[in-house]
Amino acid sequence: MGFSAAAPHVWKEKYGKRRDSMLSEDQCVVKGRHFFVKGLIEIPVLGTTDVFSWGVWVSLSEPNFARATELWTTPGRESEPPYFGWLTTDLLVYSPGTLNLKTHVHTRPVGERPAVELEPTDHPLAVEQRTGITPERVREIVEAVLHPSA
């Protein structure tokens, strides 16, 4: 249950033709200077065992991106300390916007997307991650994403 962004906010199709840029389902490099991984912001749905997930992109420093890439297929990688990053997905159902929120990216076992933990601020997305959302809020989000002009 959730939605996922195909690419970081800064990605442009023309970068796909560059030798110093790439976009996969899990990683992205822009102009050899900007590095991103895809992870999940997970939000508990109150009164259920469900979790609502946002598939988002987070920018990492070059050393952290290199380390994450080095460990990509290494069993036990989940013991790696979290990486600091900036959220680079604009989730339009939130105001103020979500670009550049501070995050920590927690590596999970091989085959699982990292967990993205937002800095505990008063931003609505961070509050929802900490406190959970109602099934009614899930419906509001789905409506807003599927029918943005409504």
Coordinates of N, CA and C in Angstrom, one line a residue:
M1 N 0.9 -1.2 0.0 CA 0.0 0.0 0.0 C 0.9 1.2 0.0
G2 N 0.9 2.0 -1.1 CA 1.7 3.1 -1.2 C 2.0 3.6 -2.6
F3 N 2.8 4.6 -2.7 CA 3.2 5.2 -4.0 C 4.7 5.3 -4.1
S4 N 5.2 5.4 -5.3 CA 6.6 5.5 -5.5 C 7.0 6.4 -6.6
A5 N 8.1 7.2 -6.4 CA 8.6 8.1 -7.4 C 9.6 7.3 -8.3
A6 N 9.5 7.6 -9.6 CA 10.4 6.9 -10.5 C 11.8 7.4 -10.5
A7 N 12.0 8.7 -10.1 CA 13.3 9.3 -10.2 C 13.4 10.4 -9.2
P8 N 14.6 10.8 -8.8 CA 14.8 12.0 -7.9 C 14.2 13.2 -8.6
H9 N 13.8 14.2 -7.9 CA 13.2 15.4 -8.4 C 14.1 16.1 -9.4
V10 N 15.4 16.0 -9.3 CA 16.4 16.7 -10.2 C 16.6 16.0 -11.5
W11 N 16.2 14.7 -11.6 CA 16.5 13.9 -12.8 C 15.8 14.5 -14.0
K12 N 16.5 14.5 -15.1 CA 15.9 14.9 -16.4 C 16.3 13.8 -17.4
E13 N 15.4 13.5 -18.3 CA 15.6 12.5 -19.3 C 16.9 12.6 -20.0
K14 N 17.3 13.9 -20.3 CA 18.5 14.1 -21.1 C 19.7 13.5 -20.4
Y15 N 19.7 13.4 -19.0 CA 20.8 12.9 -18.3 C 21.1 11.4 -18.6
G16 N 20.0 10.7 -19.1 CA 20.2 9.3 -19.5 C 21.1 9.1 -20.6
K17 N 21.4 10.1 -21.4 CA 22.3 10.1 -22.5 C 23.8 10.4 -22.1
R18 N 24.0 10.8 -20.9 CA 25.3 11.2 -20.5 C 26.0 10.0 -19.9
R19 N 27.3 10.0 -20.1 CA 28.2 8.9 -19.6 C 28.3 9.0 -18.0
D20 N 28.2 10.2 -17.5 CA 28.4 10.4 -16.1 C 27.1 10.4 -15.3
S21 N 26.0 9.9 -15.9 CA 24.7 9.9 -15.2 C 24.1 8.5 -15.5
M22 N 23.2 8.1 -14.5 CA 22.5 6.8 -14.6 C 21.3 6.8 -13.7
L23 N 20.3 6.1 -14.1 CA 19.1 5.9 -13.3 C 18.7 4.4 -13.4
S24 N 18.7 3.8 -12.2 CA 18.2 2.4 -12.1 C 16.9 2.4 -11.2
E25 N 16.4 1.3 -10.9 CA 15.3 1.2 -10.0 C 15.7 1.6 -8.6
D26 N 17.0 1.5 -8.2 CA 17.4 1.7 -6.8 C 18.4 2.8 -6.6
Q27 N 19.1 3.2 -7.7 CA 20.2 4.2 -7.6 C 20.2 5.1 -8.7
C28 N 20.8 6.3 -8.5 CA 20.8 7.3 -9.5 C 22.1 8.2 -9.3
V29 N 22.7 8.5 -10.4 CA 23.9 9.5 -10.4 C 23.6 10.5 -11.4
V30 N 23.8 11.8 -11.1 CA 23.5 12.9 -12.0 C 24.9 13.6 -12.1
K31 N 25.3 13.7 -13.4 CA 26.5 14.4 -13.8 C 27.8 14.0 -13.0
G32 N 27.8 12.8 -12.4 CA 28.9 12.3 -11.7 C 29.2 13.1 -10.4
R33 N 28.2 13.9 -10.0 CA 28.4 14.7 -8.8 C 27.3 14.6 -7.7
H34 N 26.1 14.1 -8.2 CA 25.0 14.0 -7.3 C 24.6 12.5 -7.2
F35 N 24.4 12.0 -6.0 CA 24.2 10.6 -5.8 C 22.9 10.3 -5.0
F36 N 22.1 9.3 -5.4 CA 20.8 9.1 -4.8 C 20.6 7.6 -4.7
V37 N 19.8 7.2 -3.6 CA 19.3 5.9 -3.5 C 17.8 6.0 -3.2
K38 N 17.1 4.9 -3.6 CA 15.7 4.9 -3.4 C 15.4 4.1 -2.1
G39 N 14.5 4.6 -1.3 CA 14.1 4.0 0.0 C 12.7 4.1 0.3
L40 N 12.3 3.7 1.4 CA 10.8 3.7 1.8 C 10.6 4.5 3.1
I41 N 9.7 5.5 3.0 CA 9.2 6.1 4.2 C 8.0 5.3 4.6
E42 N 8.0 4.7 5.7 CA 6.9 3.8 6.1 C 6.1 4.5 7.2
I43 N 4.8 4.5 7.1 CA 3.9 5.1 8.0 C 2.9 4.1 8.5
P44 N 2.9 3.8 9.8 CA 1.9 2.9 10.3 C 0.4 3.4 10.1
V45 N -0.5 2.5 9.7 CA -1.9 2.8 9.6 C -2.6 2.4 10.9
L46 N -3.0 3.4 11.6 CA -3.6 3.2 13.0 C -4.8 2.2 13.0
G47 N -4.8 1.4 14.0 CA -5.9 0.4 14.1 C -5.8 -0.8 13.2
T48 N -4.7 -0.9 12.5 CA -4.5 -2.0 11.5 C -3.0 -2.5 11.7
T49 N -2.7 -3.6 11.0 CA -1.3 -4.0 11.0 C -0.6 -3.5 9.7
D50 N -1.3 -2.7 8.9 CA -0.8 -2.2 7.6 C 0.2 -1.1 7.8
V51 N 1.0 -0.9 6.7 CA 1.9 0.2 6.7 C 1.7 0.9 5.3
F52 N 1.6 2.2 5.3 CA 1.6 2.9 4.0 C 3.0 3.4 3.7
S53 N 3.5 3.1 2.5 CA 4.9 3.4 2.1 C 4.9 4.4 1.0
W54 N 5.9 5.4 1.1 CA 6.2 6.3 0.1 C 7.6 5.8 -0.4
G55 N 7.7 5.4 -1.7 CA 9.0 5.1 -2.3 C 9.6 6.4 -2.8
V56 N 10.7 6.8 -2.1 CA 11.3 8.1 -2.3 C 12.8 8.0 -2.6
W57 N 13.3 9.1 -3.1 CA 14.8 9.2 -3.4 C 15.4 10.1 -2.4
V58 N 16.6 9.7 -2.0 CA 17.4 10.5 -1.0 C 18.8 10.7 -1.5
S59 N 19.3 11.9 -1.4 CA 20.6 12.2 -1.9 C 21.6 11.8 -0.8
L60 N 22.7 11.2 -1.2 CA 23.8 10.8 -0.2 C 25.1 11.5 -0.7
S61 N 26.0 11.6 0.3 CA 27.3 12.1 -0.1 C 28.0 11.0 -1.0
E62 N 29.0 11.4 -1.7 CA 29.7 10.5 -2.6 C 30.3 9.3 -1.8
P63 N 30.9 9.6 -0.6 CA 31.5 8.4 0.1 C 30.4 7.5 0.6
N64 N 29.3 8.0 1.1 CA 28.2 7.1 1.6 C 27.5 6.4 0.4
F65 N 27.4 7.0 -0.7 CA 26.8 6.3 -1.9 C 27.8 5.2 -2.3
A66 N 29.1 5.5 -2.3 CA 30.1 4.5 -2.7 C 30.0 3.3 -1.7
R67 N 29.9 3.6 -0.4 CA 29.8 2.5 0.6 C 28.5 1.7 0.4
A68 N 27.4 2.4 0.2 CA 26.1 1.7 0.0 C 26.2 0.8 -1.3
T69 N 26.9 1.3 -2.3 CA 27.0 0.5 -3.5 C 27.9 -0.7 -3.3
E70 N 29.0 -0.5 -2.6 CA 29.9 -1.6 -2.2 C 29.2 -2.7 -1.5
L71 N 28.3 -2.4 -0.6 CA 27.6 -3.4 0.2 C 26.3 -3.9 -0.4
W72 N 26.0 -3.4 -1.6 CA 24.6 -3.6 -2.2 C 24.2 -5.1 -2.1
T73 N 25.1 -6.0 -2.4 CA 24.8 -7.5 -2.4 C 25.4 -8.2 -1.3
T74 N 25.9 -7.5 -0.2 CA 26.6 -8.2 0.9 C 25.7 -8.5 2.0
P75 N 25.6 -9.9 2.3 CA 24.7 -10.2 3.5 C 25.3 -9.6 4.7
G76 N 24.4 -9.2 5.6 CA 24.8 -8.5 6.8 C 24.9 -7.0 6.7
R77 N 24.6 -6.5 5.5 CA 24.8 -5.0 5.3 C 23.9 -4.2 6.2
E78 N 22.8 -4.8 6.7 CA 21.9 -4.1 7.6 C 22.6 -3.6 8.9
S79 N 23.8 -4.1 9.2 CA 24.5 -3.7 10.4 C 25.2 -2.3 10.2
E80 N 25.2 -1.9 8.9 CA 25.8 -0.6 8.6 C 25.1 0.5 9.3
P81 N 25.9 1.5 9.8 CA 25.2 2.7 10.4 C 24.4 3.4 9.4
P82 N 23.3 4.2 9.8 CA 22.5 4.9 8.8 C 23.3 6.0 8.1
Y83 N 22.9 6.3 6.9 CA 23.6 7.4 6.1 C 22.7 8.6 6.2
F84 N 23.3 9.8 6.4 CA 22.6 11.0 6.4 C 22.2 11.3 4.9
G85 N 21.1 11.9 4.7 CA 20.7 12.3 3.3 C 19.6 13.4 3.3
W86 N 19.3 13.9 2.1 CA 18.3 14.9 1.9 C 17.2 14.3 1.1
L87 N 16.0 14.4 1.5 CA 14.9 13.9 0.7 C 14.8 14.7 -0.7
T88 N 14.8 14.0 -1.8 CA 14.7 14.6 -3.1 C 13.5 14.2 -3.9
T89 N 12.4 13.9 -3.2 CA 11.2 13.6 -3.8 C 10.2 14.6 -3.2
D90 N 9.4 15.2 -4.1 CA 8.4 16.2 -3.7 C 7.1 15.5 -3.6
L91 N 6.6 15.2 -2.5 CA 5.3 14.6 -2.3 C 4.3 15.7 -2.2
L92 N 3.5 15.9 -3.3 CA 2.7 17.0 -3.4 C 1.5 17.1 -2.5
V93 N 1.2 16.0 -1.8 CA 0.1 16.0 -0.9 C 0.4 16.7 0.5
Y94 N 1.7 17.1 0.6 CA 2.1 17.7 1.9 C 2.5 19.2 1.6
S95 N 2.1 20.0 2.6 CA 2.4 21.4 2.6 C 2.9 21.8 4.0
P96 N 4.1 22.3 4.1 CA 5.0 22.7 3.1 C 5.5 21.5 2.4
G97 N 6.2 21.7 1.2 CA 6.8 20.6 0.4 C 7.8 19.8 1.2
T98 N 8.1 18.6 0.6 CA 9.0 17.7 1.2 C 10.4 17.7 0.7
L99 N 10.7 18.5 -0.3 CA 12.1 18.5 -0.8 C 13.0 19.0 0.2
N100 N 14.2 18.3 0.3 CA 15.3 18.7 1.2 C 15.0 18.5 2.7
L101 N 14.1 17.7 3.0 CA 13.9 17.3 4.5 C 15.1 16.4 4.8
K102 N 15.6 16.6 6.0 CA 16.7 15.8 6.5 C 16.3 14.4 6.8
T103 N 17.1 13.4 6.4 CA 16.8 12.0 6.6 C 18.0 11.2 7.1
H104 N 17.7 10.0 7.6 CA 18.7 9.0 7.8 C 18.2 7.7 7.0
V105 N 19.1 7.2 6.3 CA 18.8 6.0 5.4 C 19.4 4.8 6.1
H106 N 18.5 3.9 6.5 CA 18.8 2.7 7.2 C 18.9 1.5 6.2
T107 N 20.0 0.9 6.0 CA 20.2 -0.2 5.1 C 19.5 -1.4 5.7
R108 N 18.8 -2.2 4.9 CA 18.2 -3.4 5.3 C 18.8 -4.6 4.6
P109 N 18.4 -5.8 4.9 CA 19.0 -7.0 4.3 C 18.9 -6.9 2.8
V110 N 19.8 -7.7 2.2 CA 19.9 -7.7 0.7 C 18.5 -8.0 0.1
G111 N 18.1 -7.3 -0.9 CA 16.8 -7.5 -1.5 C 15.7 -6.6 -1.0
E112 N 16.0 -5.9 0.1 CA 15.0 -5.0 0.7 C 15.5 -3.5 0.5
R113 N 14.5 -2.7 0.2 CA 14.9 -1.2 0.0 C 15.2 -0.7 1.4
P114 N 16.1 0.3 1.4 CA 16.4 1.0 2.7 C 15.2 1.7 3.3
A115 N 15.2 1.8 4.6 CA 14.1 2.5 5.3 C 14.6 4.0 5.5
V116 N 13.8 4.9 5.2 CA 14.1 6.3 5.3 C 13.4 6.9 6.5
E117 N 14.2 7.4 7.4 CA 13.7 8.0 8.6 C 13.9 9.5 8.6
L118 N 12.8 10.2 8.7 CA 12.8 11.6 8.6 C 13.3 12.2 10.0
E119 N 14.0 13.3 9.9 CA 14.4 14.0 11.1 C 13.1 14.3 11.9
P120 N 13.0 14.2 13.2 CA 11.8 14.4 14.0 C 11.5 15.8 14.1
T121 N 10.9 16.4 13.1 CA 10.5 17.8 13.1 C 8.9 17.9 13.2
D122 N 8.4 19.1 13.0 CA 7.0 19.3 13.0 C 6.4 19.3 11.6
H123 N 7.2 18.9 10.6 CA 6.7 18.8 9.2 C 5.6 17.7 9.2
P124 N 4.5 17.9 8.5 CA 3.4 16.9 8.5 C 3.8 15.5 8.2
L125 N 4.7 15.3 7.2 CA 5.2 14.0 6.9 C 6.0 13.3 8.0
A126 N 6.8 14.1 8.6 CA 7.6 13.6 9.8 C 6.7 13.2 10.9
V127 N 5.7 14.0 11.2 CA 4.7 13.7 12.2 C 3.9 12.5 11.9
E128 N 3.5 12.3 10.7 CA 2.8 11.1 10.3 C 3.7 9.9 10.4
Q129 N 4.9 10.0 10.1 CA 5.8 8.8 10.2 C 6.0 8.4 11.7
R130 N 6.0 9.4 12.6 CA 6.2 9.1 14.0 C 4.9 8.6 14.6
T131 N 3.7 9.2 14.3 CA 2.5 8.9 15.0 C 1.5 8.0 14.2
G132 N 1.7 7.8 13.0 CA 0.8 7.0 12.2 C -0.3 7.8 11.6
I133 N -1.1 7.2 10.7 CA -2.2 7.8 10.0 C -3.4 6.9 10.1
T134 N -4.6 7.5 10.0 CA -5.8 6.7 10.0 C -6.1 6.1 8.6
P135 N -6.9 5.1 8.5 CA -7.3 4.6 7.2 C -8.0 5.7 6.4
E136 N -8.7 6.7 7.0 CA -9.3 7.8 6.3 C -8.2 8.7 5.6
R137 N -7.1 8.9 6.3 CA -6.0 9.6 5.8 C -5.4 8.9 4.6
V138 N -5.3 7.6 4.7 CA -4.8 6.8 3.5 C -5.7 7.1 2.3
R139 N -7.0 7.1 2.5 CA -7.9 7.3 1.4 C -7.7 8.7 0.8
E140 N -7.5 9.7 1.7 CA -7.3 11.1 1.3 C -6.0 11.2 0.4
I141 N -5.0 10.5 0.8 CA -3.7 10.5 0.1 C -3.9 9.8 -1.3
V142 N -4.6 8.7 -1.3 CA -4.8 8.0 -2.5 C -5.6 8.9 -3.5
E143 N -6.7 9.5 -3.0 CA -7.5 10.4 -3.8 C -6.6 11.5 -4.4
A144 N -5.8 12.1 -3.5 CA -5.0 13.3 -4.0 C -4.0 12.9 -5.0
V145 N -3.4 11.7 -4.8 CA -2.4 11.2 -5.8 C -3.0 10.8 -7.1
L146 N -4.1 10.1 -7.0 CA -4.7 9.6 -8.3 C -5.5 10.6 -9.0
H147 N -6.0 11.6 -8.3 CA -6.9 12.7 -8.9 C -6.4 14.0 -8.4
P148 N -5.2 14.5 -8.8 CA -4.6 15.7 -8.3 C -5.4 17.0 -8.5
S149 N -6.2 17.0 -9.6 CA -7.0 18.2 -9.8 C -8.3 18.3 -9.1
A150 N -8.7 17.2 -8.4 CA -10.0 17.2 -7.7 C -9.9 18.0 -6.4

